[in-house]
Coordinates of C-alpha atoms in Angstrom, one line a residue:
Chain A
M11 CA 0.0 0.2 0.0
M12 CA 1.2 3.4 -1.1
L13 CA 2.0 5.5 2.0
L14 CA -0.2 9.1 2.3
R15 CA 1.4 11.9 0.9
P16 CA 0.2 15.1 2.3
F17 CA -1.3 17.5 -0.3
T18 CA 1.3 20.4 -0.8
V19 CA 0.5 24.0 -0.8
L20 CA 3.5 25.9 -2.0
A21 CA 3.7 29.5 -0.9
L22 CA 5.7 31.8 -3.4
G23 CA 7.1 35.2 -2.6
A24 CA 4.2 37.9 -1.8
F25 CA 1.7 35.0 -2.4
A26 CA 1.6 33.7 1.2
A27 CA -0.9 30.8 1.8
A28 CA -1.1 31.0 5.5
A29 CA -4.6 32.6 5.0
L30 CA -5.6 28.9 3.5
A31 CA -3.3 26.4 5.1
V32 CA -4.2 23.2 3.5
P33 CA -4.1 20.4 6.0
P34 CA -2.2 17.4 5.1
A35 CA -4.9 14.5 5.2
T36 CA -4.7 12.8 8.3
P37 CA -6.4 9.6 8.4
T38 CA -9.1 9.3 10.8
P39 CA -9.9 5.2 11.0
A40 CA -12.8 6.0 13.3
A41 CA -14.7 8.2 10.6
A42 CA -14.9 7.6 6.9
P43 CA -13.3 10.8 5.2
R44 CA -15.7 13.0 3.6
T45 CA -16.3 12.6 -0.1
P46 CA -15.7 16.2 -2.2
G47 CA -19.7 16.1 -2.8
E48 CA -19.9 15.8 1.3
I49 CA -17.7 18.6 1.7
I50 CA -19.5 21.0 -0.8
A51 CA -23.0 19.7 0.4
A52 CA -21.9 21.1 3.9
A53 CA -20.4 24.5 2.9
K54 CA -21.9 27.7 4.3
P55 CA -24.0 29.7 2.8
G56 CA -21.3 32.6 2.9
D57 CA -19.2 30.3 1.2
W58 CA -20.8 30.8 -2.2
V59 CA -20.4 33.6 -4.7
E60 CA -23.2 35.0 -6.6
I61 CA -22.3 35.4 -10.3
A62 CA -23.2 39.1 -11.6
P63 CA -25.8 38.5 -14.4
S64 CA -23.6 40.7 -16.8
D65 CA -21.3 37.7 -16.4
L66 CA -23.7 35.2 -17.7
L67 CA -24.0 34.6 -21.5
V68 CA -27.5 32.3 -22.0
M69 CA -27.0 30.4 -24.9
T70 CA -30.1 29.0 -26.5
L71 CA -29.7 26.4 -29.4
A72 CA -32.8 25.2 -31.8
P73 CA -34.7 22.4 -29.9
D74 CA -33.3 19.1 -30.5
A75 CA -34.7 16.1 -32.7
A76 CA -37.3 15.4 -29.8
G77 CA -38.3 18.9 -29.5
S78 CA -36.7 19.4 -26.1
P79 CA -35.1 22.9 -25.4
R80 CA -31.3 23.0 -25.2
R81 CA -29.9 25.8 -23.1
V82 CA -26.1 26.5 -22.3
I83 CA -25.0 29.2 -19.8
I84 CA -21.3 30.7 -19.9
Q85 CA -19.6 32.5 -17.1
L86 CA -17.3 35.2 -18.3
M87 CA -14.2 35.8 -16.4
P88 CA -13.5 38.6 -14.1
A89 CA -10.9 41.3 -14.5
P90 CA -7.9 41.4 -15.1
F91 CA -8.2 38.4 -17.5
S92 CA -9.3 38.7 -21.2
Q93 CA -11.1 41.9 -20.6
A94 CA -10.6 42.9 -24.2
W95 CA -12.2 40.1 -25.9
I96 CA -14.9 40.0 -22.8
G97 CA -15.9 43.4 -23.7
N98 CA -16.5 42.5 -27.3
I99 CA -18.4 39.7 -26.5
R100 CA -20.5 41.7 -24.2
A101 CA -21.1 44.1 -27.2
L102 CA -21.8 41.1 -29.8
A103 CA -24.5 39.6 -27.2
S104 CA -26.1 43.2 -26.9
A105 CA -26.3 43.4 -30.7
H106 CA -28.0 40.0 -31.0
W107 CA -25.1 39.3 -33.4
W108 CA -25.2 35.5 -32.8
D109 CA -28.7 35.1 -33.5
G110 CA -28.8 33.0 -36.5
T111 CA -25.3 31.5 -36.4
S112 CA -24.2 28.1 -35.4
I113 CA -22.3 25.3 -33.7
N114 CA -20.0 24.8 -36.7
R115 CA -17.4 22.4 -35.3
V116 CA -17.6 19.2 -33.0
Q117 CA -14.1 17.6 -32.4
D118 CA -14.0 14.4 -30.4
N119 CA -11.9 14.8 -27.2
Y120 CA -11.1 18.5 -28.2
V121 CA -13.9 21.4 -28.7
V122 CA -17.2 22.6 -29.8
Q123 CA -17.2 25.8 -31.7
W124 CA -19.4 28.3 -32.8
G125 CA -19.8 31.2 -34.7
D126 CA -20.6 32.5 -38.3
P127 CA -20.1 29.5 -40.4
N128 CA -18.8 32.0 -43.3
G129 CA -16.3 34.1 -41.0
D130 CA -13.6 33.3 -43.0
D131 CA -15.1 34.1 -46.3
G132 CA -14.7 38.0 -46.9
A133 CA -17.7 37.9 -49.1
K134 CA -20.1 36.1 -47.3
A135 CA -18.7 36.8 -43.7
K136 CA -21.7 38.4 -41.4
A137 CA -20.5 41.8 -40.4
L138 CA -19.4 42.6 -37.0
P139 CA -20.9 45.4 -35.0
A140 CA -18.7 48.7 -34.8
G141 CA -16.4 49.5 -32.3
L142 CA -15.0 46.1 -31.3
A143 CA -11.7 46.6 -29.3
K144 CA -8.5 45.6 -30.9
T145 CA -7.1 42.4 -29.5
S146 CA -3.4 41.2 -28.6
Q147 CA -1.6 38.1 -28.2
D148 CA 0.2 39.9 -25.3
D149 CA -2.8 39.7 -23.2
Y150 CA -3.1 36.0 -23.1
A151 CA -1.3 36.1 -19.9
T152 CA -1.7 39.2 -17.4
P153 CA 1.1 40.9 -15.7
R154 CA 1.8 41.0 -12.1
A155 CA 1.5 44.7 -12.1
S156 CA -2.4 44.3 -13.3
G157 CA -3.3 43.1 -10.2
F158 CA -4.9 39.7 -9.3
G159 CA -5.1 40.1 -5.7
T160 CA -2.6 38.9 -3.0
W161 CA -2.2 35.2 -3.4
F162 CA -3.7 32.1 -4.3
P163 CA -3.3 28.5 -3.4
F164 CA -0.9 26.4 -5.7
L165 CA -1.3 23.0 -6.9
R166 CA 1.5 21.0 -8.3
D167 CA 1.9 21.3 -12.2
G168 CA 4.7 19.6 -13.7
N169 CA 4.3 20.5 -17.6
Y170 CA 2.3 23.5 -18.4
A171 CA 3.1 26.0 -15.9
P172 CA 5.8 26.6 -12.8
H173 CA 2.8 26.9 -10.8
V174 CA -1.3 26.3 -11.1
G175 CA -3.8 27.5 -8.6
F176 CA -7.3 29.3 -7.9
K177 CA -8.0 33.1 -8.5
S178 CA -11.4 34.6 -7.7
G179 CA -12.8 30.8 -8.6
W180 CA -10.8 30.3 -11.6
P181 CA -8.0 28.0 -12.3
I182 CA -4.8 30.0 -13.1
G183 CA -1.3 29.3 -14.1
W184 CA 1.4 31.6 -12.9
D185 CA 5.2 31.8 -13.5
G186 CA 6.1 34.6 -11.0
D187 CA 5.6 37.3 -13.4
H188 CA 2.4 36.7 -15.4
A189 CA -0.9 34.8 -14.9
W190 CA -3.2 33.3 -17.0
P191 CA -6.3 31.2 -17.3
V192 CA -5.9 27.6 -18.1
H193 CA -7.7 25.1 -20.7
C194 CA -9.6 22.6 -18.5
Y195 CA -13.0 20.9 -19.3
G196 CA -15.7 23.2 -20.1
M197 CA -13.2 26.4 -20.4
V198 CA -14.4 28.7 -23.0
G199 CA -12.1 30.7 -25.6
V200 CA -11.7 32.6 -28.6
G201 CA -10.9 31.1 -32.1
R202 CA -8.5 33.0 -34.2
G203 CA -6.4 32.7 -37.2
L204 CA -2.5 32.6 -37.3
A205 CA -0.4 34.8 -35.2
P206 CA -0.2 37.9 -34.4
D207 CA -4.5 37.5 -35.1
A208 CA -5.6 37.2 -31.5
G209 CA -9.6 36.9 -32.5
T210 CA -12.4 39.2 -31.8
G211 CA -14.6 37.0 -29.8
A212 CA -17.0 36.3 -32.5
E213 CA -15.9 32.9 -32.7
L214 CA -15.9 30.7 -29.5
Y215 CA -15.0 27.4 -28.5
V216 CA -15.6 25.1 -25.3
I217 CA -13.0 22.3 -24.4
I218 CA -14.9 18.8 -24.2
G219 CA -12.1 16.7 -23.7
H220 CA -8.9 16.0 -22.1
A221 CA -7.6 19.6 -21.0
P222 CA -5.2 20.7 -24.1
R223 CA -3.1 22.9 -21.9
H224 CA -0.7 23.2 -24.8
L225 CA -3.2 26.1 -25.7
D226 CA -2.5 27.8 -22.5
R227 CA -0.9 31.4 -23.4
N228 CA -1.7 30.5 -27.3
I229 CA -5.5 31.6 -27.1
A230 CA -7.6 33.8 -25.5
L231 CA -9.7 31.8 -22.6
V232 CA -12.8 34.1 -21.6
G233 CA -15.1 31.9 -19.7
R234 CA -16.5 28.5 -18.7
V235 CA -19.8 26.6 -19.0
V236 CA -21.5 26.6 -15.8
S237 CA -24.8 25.1 -16.7
G238 CA -25.7 22.7 -20.3
I239 CA -22.4 21.6 -21.3
E240 CA -23.9 18.1 -21.8
Q241 CA -25.8 19.8 -24.8
L242 CA -22.8 20.6 -26.5
S243 CA -20.6 17.6 -25.6
S244 CA -22.9 15.0 -26.7
L245 CA -23.4 16.8 -30.3
P246 CA -22.5 14.4 -33.2
R247 CA -18.7 14.7 -34.1
G248 CA -18.2 16.3 -37.3
T249 CA -16.4 14.5 -40.0
G250 CA -14.6 17.1 -41.8
A251 CA -11.2 18.1 -41.1
L252 CA -10.8 19.4 -37.4
G253 CA -14.2 18.1 -36.7
F254 CA -15.8 20.8 -38.8
Y255 CA -19.4 19.8 -40.1
E256 CA -19.4 18.9 -43.8
K257 CA -22.8 19.8 -44.6
A258 CA -24.6 23.0 -43.6
E259 CA -27.6 21.2 -42.2
Q260 CA -25.5 19.3 -39.8
R261 CA -24.8 22.6 -38.1
V262 CA -26.9 23.3 -35.0
P263 CA -28.4 26.6 -35.1
I264 CA -28.2 28.9 -32.3
T265 CA -31.4 30.9 -31.7
S266 CA -29.8 33.4 -29.4
I267 CA -27.1 34.3 -27.2
R268 CA -27.9 37.0 -24.3
L269 CA -26.2 38.6 -21.5
A270 CA -28.2 37.6 -18.4
S271 CA -28.5 41.3 -17.4
E272 CA -29.9 42.0 -20.7
L273 CA -33.1 39.3 -19.9
P274 CA -36.3 40.5 -18.1
A275 CA -35.6 40.2 -14.4
A276 CA -37.8 37.0 -13.8
E277 CA -35.9 34.9 -16.8
R278 CA -32.4 35.7 -15.5
P279 CA -30.6 32.3 -14.4
R280 CA -28.9 32.7 -11.2
F281 CA -25.5 31.0 -10.3
Q282 CA -23.0 30.8 -7.4
Y283 CA -19.5 29.5 -7.3
L284 CA -17.7 28.3 -4.2
D285 CA -15.2 30.7 -3.1
T286 CA -11.9 29.5 -4.0
A287 CA -10.3 31.7 -0.9
S288 CA -12.9 29.8 1.7
A289 CA -11.8 27.0 3.8
T290 CA -14.6 24.7 2.2
F291 CA -12.6 25.1 -1.1
A292 CA -9.3 24.1 0.6
D293 CA -11.0 20.8 2.3
Y294 CA -12.4 20.2 -1.3
A295 CA -9.3 20.3 -3.1
T296 CA -7.7 18.2 -0.4
A297 CA -10.1 15.7 -0.7
R298 CA -10.0 15.5 -4.6
A299 CA -6.5 15.2 -4.2
N300 CA -6.5 12.3 -1.5
R301 CA -9.7 10.3 -2.2
Q302 CA -10.3 8.0 0.9
D303 CA -13.9 7.7 0.7
S304 CA -15.5 4.4 0.1
F305 CA -14.6 3.8 -3.1
F306 CA -10.8 4.4 -3.2
I307 CA -8.2 2.3 -1.7
K308 CA -4.9 4.3 -2.7
P309 CA -5.3 8.0 -2.4
A310 CA -3.1 10.1 -5.3
G311 CA -1.6 12.4 -2.9
G312 CA -1.8 15.3 -5.6
A313 CA -4.7 16.5 -8.3
D314 CA -4.2 18.1 -11.6
V315 CA -5.7 21.6 -11.7
C316 CA -8.4 20.3 -14.1
N317 CA -9.2 17.3 -11.6
V318 CA -10.4 20.1 -9.0
P319 CA -13.4 21.9 -10.8
V320 CA -14.4 24.6 -9.0
P321 CA -18.1 23.7 -7.7
V322 CA -21.0 26.0 -9.3
R323 CA -24.5 25.6 -8.7
A324 CA -27.8 27.1 -9.6
V325 CA -29.5 29.1 -7.1
N326 CA -32.6 27.2 -6.2
G327 CA -31.0 24.4 -7.9
G328 CA -28.9 21.4 -7.7
A329 CA -25.0 21.9 -7.7
Q330 CA -23.7 21.9 -11.4
T331 CA -20.4 19.7 -11.0
K332 CA -19.8 16.4 -9.9
Chain B
M26 CA 8.2 35.4 -24.7
M27 CA 8.7 32.6 -22.7
L28 CA 12.0 30.6 -23.1
L29 CA 11.6 27.1 -24.7
R30 CA 12.6 24.4 -22.1
P31 CA 13.8 21.1 -23.6
F32 CA 11.5 18.2 -23.1
T33 CA 13.0 16.3 -20.2
V34 CA 13.5 12.3 -20.5
L35 CA 14.6 11.2 -17.1
A36 CA 16.4 7.8 -16.9
L37 CA 15.9 6.0 -13.9
G38 CA 17.8 3.0 -12.4
A39 CA 18.0 0.4 -14.8
F40 CA 15.4 1.8 -17.2
A41 CA 18.1 3.6 -19.2
A42 CA 16.8 5.8 -21.8
A43 CA 20.1 6.3 -23.7
A44 CA 18.6 4.5 -26.7
L45 CA 16.2 7.0 -26.8
A46 CA 17.4 10.1 -26.3
V47 CA 14.7 12.9 -26.8
P48 CA 16.5 15.9 -28.1
P49 CA 16.1 19.1 -26.9
A50 CA 13.8 21.1 -29.5
T51 CA 16.1 23.2 -31.3
P52 CA 14.2 26.0 -32.7
T53 CA 15.4 26.3 -36.7
P54 CA 14.1 29.5 -38.1
A55 CA 14.9 28.7 -41.6
A56 CA 12.5 25.6 -41.5
A57 CA 8.9 25.5 -40.1
P58 CA 8.9 22.9 -37.3
R59 CA 6.8 19.9 -38.1
T60 CA 3.6 19.1 -36.6
P61 CA 2.9 16.1 -34.5
G62 CA 0.8 14.9 -37.4
E63 CA 3.4 15.4 -40.1
I64 CA 5.9 13.4 -38.0
I65 CA 3.5 10.2 -37.7
A66 CA 2.4 10.8 -41.4
A67 CA 6.5 10.5 -41.9
A68 CA 6.8 7.5 -39.9
K69 CA 8.4 4.4 -41.5
P70 CA 6.5 1.1 -42.1
G71 CA 8.6 -0.3 -39.3
D72 CA 7.6 2.1 -36.9
W73 CA 4.3 0.6 -36.8
V74 CA 3.3 -2.4 -34.7
E75 CA 0.3 -4.5 -35.9
I76 CA -2.2 -5.6 -33.1
A77 CA -3.2 -9.2 -32.8
P78 CA -6.5 -9.8 -33.8
S79 CA -6.7 -11.7 -30.2
D80 CA -6.0 -8.3 -28.8
L81 CA -9.1 -6.8 -30.7
L82 CA -12.6 -6.5 -29.1
V83 CA -15.4 -5.7 -32.0
M84 CA -18.4 -4.0 -30.3
T85 CA -21.2 -3.7 -32.3
L86 CA -24.4 -1.4 -31.1
A87 CA -27.6 -0.9 -32.1
P88 CA -27.7 1.2 -35.2
D89 CA -28.9 4.8 -34.2
A90 CA -31.7 6.6 -34.9
A91 CA -30.8 7.1 -38.6
G92 CA -30.1 3.6 -39.1
S93 CA -26.4 3.8 -39.5
P94 CA -24.5 1.0 -38.0
R95 CA -22.4 1.7 -34.7
R96 CA -19.1 -0.1 -34.3
V97 CA -16.6 0.5 -31.3
I98 CA -13.1 -1.2 -31.6
I99 CA -11.1 -1.8 -28.3
Q100 CA -7.4 -3.1 -28.2
L101 CA -6.7 -5.2 -25.1
M102 CA -3.6 -4.4 -23.1
P103 CA -0.6 -6.8 -23.4
A104 CA 1.2 -8.9 -20.5
P105 CA 2.0 -8.2 -17.8
F106 CA -0.7 -5.8 -17.0
S107 CA -4.4 -6.8 -15.9
Q108 CA -4.3 -10.4 -17.5
A109 CA -6.6 -12.1 -15.0
W110 CA -9.4 -9.7 -16.0
I111 CA -8.3 -9.6 -20.0
G112 CA -8.5 -13.3 -19.5
N113 CA -12.1 -13.3 -18.1
I114 CA -13.1 -10.7 -21.1
R115 CA -11.9 -13.0 -23.7
A116 CA -13.8 -15.8 -22.1
L117 CA -17.1 -13.2 -21.9
A118 CA -16.3 -12.3 -25.7
S119 CA -16.2 -16.0 -26.7
A120 CA -19.5 -17.0 -24.7
H121 CA -21.2 -14.1 -26.7
W122 CA -22.1 -12.9 -23.0
W123 CA -22.5 -9.2 -23.7
D124 CA -25.0 -9.8 -26.4
G125 CA -28.1 -8.3 -25.4
T126 CA -26.7 -6.5 -22.9
S127 CA -26.4 -2.4 -22.7
I128 CA -24.7 0.6 -22.3
N129 CA -26.1 2.0 -19.1
R130 CA -24.4 5.1 -18.0
V131 CA -23.1 8.1 -19.7
Q132 CA -21.7 10.7 -17.2
D133 CA -20.4 13.8 -18.5
N134 CA -16.7 14.4 -18.4
Y135 CA -16.2 11.1 -16.9
V136 CA -17.4 7.8 -18.5
V137 CA -19.8 5.9 -20.6
Q138 CA -20.2 2.1 -18.9
W139 CA -21.9 -1.1 -20.3
G140 CA -22.7 -4.6 -19.1
D141 CA -25.6 -6.3 -17.5
P142 CA -28.1 -3.4 -16.4
N143 CA -29.5 -6.0 -13.9
G144 CA -26.0 -6.7 -12.7
D145 CA -26.2 -5.4 -8.9
D146 CA -29.6 -7.4 -8.7
G147 CA -29.0 -10.9 -7.7
A148 CA -31.9 -12.3 -8.5
K149 CA -32.5 -10.7 -12.1
A150 CA -28.6 -10.9 -13.1
K151 CA -27.1 -12.7 -16.1
A152 CA -25.3 -15.5 -15.3
L153 CA -21.6 -15.4 -16.0
P154 CA -19.6 -18.1 -17.6
A155 CA -18.4 -20.7 -15.8
G156 CA -14.4 -20.5 -15.2
L157 CA -13.8 -16.9 -14.7
A158 CA -10.5 -16.1 -12.8
K159 CA -10.9 -14.5 -9.4
T160 CA -9.6 -10.9 -9.6
S161 CA -7.3 -9.1 -7.0
Q162 CA -6.9 -5.5 -6.4
D163 CA -3.2 -6.2 -5.8
D164 CA -3.1 -6.6 -9.6
Y165 CA -3.9 -2.9 -10.3
A166 CA -0.5 -2.8 -10.2
T167 CA 2.6 -4.8 -11.6
P168 CA 5.4 -5.6 -9.6
R169 CA 9.0 -4.9 -11.4
A170 CA 9.5 -8.5 -10.9
S171 CA 6.7 -9.5 -13.5
G172 CA 8.8 -7.8 -16.1
F173 CA 8.0 -5.1 -18.5
G174 CA 10.9 -4.7 -20.6
T175 CA 14.3 -2.9 -19.7
W176 CA 13.3 0.8 -20.0
F177 CA 10.6 3.2 -20.9
P178 CA 11.0 7.1 -21.4
F179 CA 9.7 9.1 -18.7
L180 CA 7.6 12.3 -18.9
R181 CA 6.9 14.7 -15.8
D182 CA 3.6 14.0 -13.8
G183 CA 3.8 16.0 -10.7
N184 CA 0.3 14.4 -9.0
Y185 CA -0.3 11.1 -10.0
A186 CA 2.8 9.0 -10.2
P187 CA 6.5 9.6 -9.4
H188 CA 7.4 9.2 -13.0
V189 CA 4.9 8.4 -16.3
G190 CA 5.9 7.1 -19.6
F191 CA 5.2 4.5 -22.2
K192 CA 5.5 0.7 -22.5
S193 CA 4.8 -1.4 -25.5
G194 CA 2.7 1.4 -26.6
W195 CA 0.6 2.2 -23.6
P196 CA 0.8 5.1 -21.0
I197 CA 2.1 3.7 -17.6
G198 CA 2.7 5.1 -14.2
W199 CA 5.8 3.8 -12.5
D200 CA 6.8 4.1 -8.7
G201 CA 10.2 2.4 -8.9
D202 CA 8.4 -1.0 -7.6
H203 CA 5.5 -1.1 -9.3
A204 CA 3.9 0.0 -13.2
W205 CA 0.6 0.6 -13.8
P206 CA -1.8 1.7 -16.9
V207 CA -3.0 5.5 -16.2
H208 CA -6.7 6.7 -17.3
C209 CA -6.5 8.7 -20.0
Y210 CA -9.1 9.5 -22.4
G211 CA -10.4 6.4 -24.1
M212 CA -8.8 3.9 -21.7
V213 CA -11.5 1.1 -20.8
G214 CA -11.7 -0.4 -17.2
V215 CA -13.4 -2.7 -15.2
G216 CA -16.3 -1.9 -13.1
R217 CA -16.3 -3.0 -9.6
G218 CA -18.1 -2.8 -6.2
L219 CA -16.4 -1.6 -3.0
A220 CA -13.1 -2.8 -2.1
P221 CA -11.6 -5.8 -2.2
D222 CA -14.4 -6.6 -5.0
A223 CA -12.1 -5.9 -8.1
G224 CA -14.8 -6.7 -10.6
T225 CA -14.9 -9.7 -13.1
G226 CA -14.4 -7.7 -16.2
A227 CA -18.1 -8.1 -17.2
E228 CA -18.8 -4.2 -16.6
L229 CA -16.7 -2.0 -18.4
Y230 CA -16.3 1.6 -19.0
V231 CA -14.4 4.0 -21.0
I232 CA -13.2 7.4 -20.2
I233 CA -14.7 10.2 -22.1
G234 CA -13.5 13.5 -20.5
H235 CA -10.7 14.9 -18.7
A236 CA -8.2 12.1 -17.3
P237 CA -9.6 10.9 -13.9
R238 CA -6.1 10.0 -12.7
H239 CA -7.3 9.5 -9.1
L240 CA -8.7 6.4 -10.3
D241 CA -5.3 4.8 -11.0
R242 CA -4.1 2.1 -9.0
N243 CA -7.8 1.8 -7.5
I244 CA -9.4 -0.1 -10.5
A245 CA -8.3 -2.2 -13.2
L246 CA -7.7 -0.8 -16.9
V247 CA -7.7 -3.4 -19.4
G248 CA -7.6 -1.3 -22.9
R249 CA -8.3 1.3 -24.9
V250 CA -10.7 2.4 -27.8
V251 CA -9.0 2.6 -31.1
S252 CA -12.0 3.2 -33.2
G253 CA -15.4 4.7 -32.8
I254 CA -14.9 6.3 -29.7
E255 CA -17.1 9.4 -30.9
Q256 CA -20.0 6.6 -31.2
L257 CA -19.6 6.5 -27.2
S258 CA -18.6 9.8 -26.3
S259 CA -21.7 11.6 -28.1
L260 CA -24.3 9.6 -26.4
P261 CA -26.9 11.4 -24.3
R262 CA -26.2 12.1 -21.0
G263 CA -27.8 9.8 -18.4
T264 CA -29.8 11.9 -16.2
G265 CA -29.8 9.5 -13.0
A266 CA -27.3 9.5 -10.2
L267 CA -23.5 8.9 -11.4
G268 CA -25.2 9.6 -15.1
F269 CA -27.2 6.0 -15.3
Y270 CA -29.7 5.9 -17.6
E271 CA -33.2 6.2 -15.8
K272 CA -35.5 4.6 -18.2
A273 CA -34.5 1.2 -19.5
E274 CA -35.6 2.4 -23.3
Q275 CA -32.6 4.9 -23.1
R276 CA -30.1 2.2 -22.8
V277 CA -28.1 1.5 -25.8
P278 CA -28.6 -2.2 -26.9
I279 CA -25.4 -4.0 -27.6
T280 CA -25.6 -6.3 -30.5
S281 CA -22.4 -8.2 -29.8
I282 CA -19.1 -8.1 -28.6
R283 CA -16.4 -10.4 -30.3
L284 CA -12.7 -11.1 -30.2
A285 CA -11.6 -10.1 -33.7
S286 CA -9.7 -13.5 -33.9
E287 CA -13.2 -15.1 -33.7
L288 CA -14.2 -13.5 -36.7
P289 CA -14.2 -14.8 -40.1
A290 CA -10.6 -13.7 -41.4
A291 CA -12.1 -11.2 -44.2
E292 CA -14.2 -9.6 -41.7
R293 CA -11.4 -8.7 -38.9
P294 CA -10.4 -4.9 -38.6
R295 CA -6.8 -4.7 -39.0
F296 CA -4.8 -1.7 -36.6
Q297 CA -1.6 -0.9 -36.0
Y298 CA 0.0 1.4 -33.1
L299 CA 3.3 3.7 -33.5
D300 CA 6.0 1.6 -31.4
T301 CA 6.5 3.8 -28.4
A302 CA 10.3 2.6 -28.6
S303 CA 10.9 4.3 -32.0
A304 CA 12.9 7.6 -32.6
T305 CA 9.5 8.5 -34.4
F306 CA 7.5 8.2 -31.3
A307 CA 10.2 10.1 -29.4
D308 CA 9.8 13.1 -32.3
Y309 CA 6.0 13.2 -31.7
A310 CA 6.3 13.4 -28.2
T311 CA 8.7 16.1 -28.3
A312 CA 6.6 17.8 -30.7
R313 CA 3.6 17.4 -28.5
A314 CA 5.5 19.1 -25.7
N315 CA 6.8 21.9 -27.6
R316 CA 4.5 22.8 -30.2
Q317 CA 6.2 25.5 -32.7
D318 CA 4.0 24.9 -35.7
S319 CA 2.2 27.7 -37.5
F320 CA -0.4 28.4 -34.8
F321 CA 1.5 28.3 -31.6
I322 CA 3.7 31.1 -30.2
K323 CA 4.3 29.8 -26.8
P324 CA 5.7 26.0 -26.4
A325 CA 4.9 24.4 -23.2
G326 CA 8.0 22.8 -22.6
G327 CA 6.5 19.5 -21.6
A328 CA 3.5 17.2 -21.8
D329 CA 0.8 15.6 -19.9
V330 CA 1.3 11.8 -20.5
C331 CA -2.5 11.9 -21.6
N332 CA -1.6 14.7 -24.1
V333 CA 0.6 12.2 -25.9
P334 CA -1.9 10.1 -27.4
V335 CA -0.3 6.9 -28.8
P336 CA -1.0 7.0 -32.5
V337 CA -3.3 4.4 -33.7
R338 CA -4.2 3.6 -37.2
A339 CA -6.4 1.3 -39.4
V340 CA -4.7 -0.8 -41.9
N341 CA -5.4 0.6 -45.3
G342 CA -7.1 3.5 -43.5
G343 CA -6.4 6.8 -41.9
A344 CA -4.9 7.5 -38.6
Q345 CA -7.2 7.4 -35.9
T346 CA -6.0 9.9 -33.5
K347 CA -5.5 13.5 -34.3

């Protein structure tokens, strides 16, 4: 039997983790360790942070073959990350620009992508609203000077970032000078052409497979799906190159994409995420890294940042992550 | 711009990697670096290893709603890994035991699982063939003494294994004493009850999301899907607990599961995998870890073992991995 290794939190420079010391897992033979789900279920009301309606995008797809409605809800990232693209996304939603566009690409173990299917054809491309911001690849990562708080807890990585952790509810990489969001399952990013093109925000994708972390710092991440990802991840895979649908009729029509803040108050979805600075989140991350609940016999002693999904729940609904 | 870090190969003890020294990535401004796909396309015929028909399972599902056939092909792992379960799986296939069973569970970002939907109900469970081997959780990892060759190249991990690499075409973890297969996308494992139950092999699952590496050494892995995973990963998610289908009619009927070696010769699918001991595989892994081809601006300098999928191709067909 492998010995239990404590879950390591590294404190770096000014990013003192003392306020969130993650305790080593201490096996208590008398009581069964709590599962990550049990820890979330026991969170205090104050551990949950409400997501502003202006940070929620509501995507409505054409009904499925059985006539059932399909809705996907995306949370946009907070400052200081990716704000040029996110400003454009808010402008595109306010202009109802995505209405009548479609999901055009579903590549297995990779991405679902949507936008104007003729976006690469200058003659047929749908005109973008005026006033979109110019974006830059320099903003795929955010310099320390931009300010992203005084600390966040660090998990081990090993390949894609010197350090990884969570900031204001998001999985983040960090190299001492810059911080950047990372490509976990469900994260939403901005399609682009070859560099230095950095994309406008009109073409978006969501990760539906193993985290393609090699995309980190190579493309802008702007948000994550907080509800309805199964409406995207279960779509038929495209059979064209890169998973594009080969026939127009295979594309999934997008009825509308709206900011929740622009919906009538009674129609606004409400979501909360678990405060990643809370002791509850630390307990949850520790449990994810040291599964000792009934099914498990060998705790790993660590966790990939993408295997610690930030819990999100619908208000007056159930938790949205397993 | 981040400096390029060489892709590190660690040689441990008797596992000398000298024969497969992975060169550091040396940017050559004059020529565009090859993509991983270009490296695979240029592999020599001798870099490919034929998979024995006795190591291929052919799963035929009921046709989809449009009447299209659905076929999934699974490669079983070689000795010395998980052989008790794999022997049972061969016996179950030879007995046509899975015919008439079903896919019963599809949990988003996790697994698709199949077998007898009444397997947990003693009164209704389908009888298993006589003579199945007893399995043990002690065999989730294989001791060094069992012999698994003289070396394999190591990638960095950081959380789930002291070392990871590839052996005979498979992603493997290693702690100096034991080696074990790891839960990457597409890997197939054996459902089980609470420990010490280790499962018979009659209930199988495949990973359809971010690698749940915390399952490593907690459950038996027996193979991987080499063709048709999109037939499983795009199934509607189950809405019951753990993604089980709530209604019997939602289950996907399994028409048959056969060993390719028991099919008429003309009907046997043929597949090959890229020899993970070849220089071509080393070049491919290096390229995966240091993407410098046209789209990329910041190479990662490392790769998660599950982001270096072992290339598999159908003979007389195209490559099966992207």
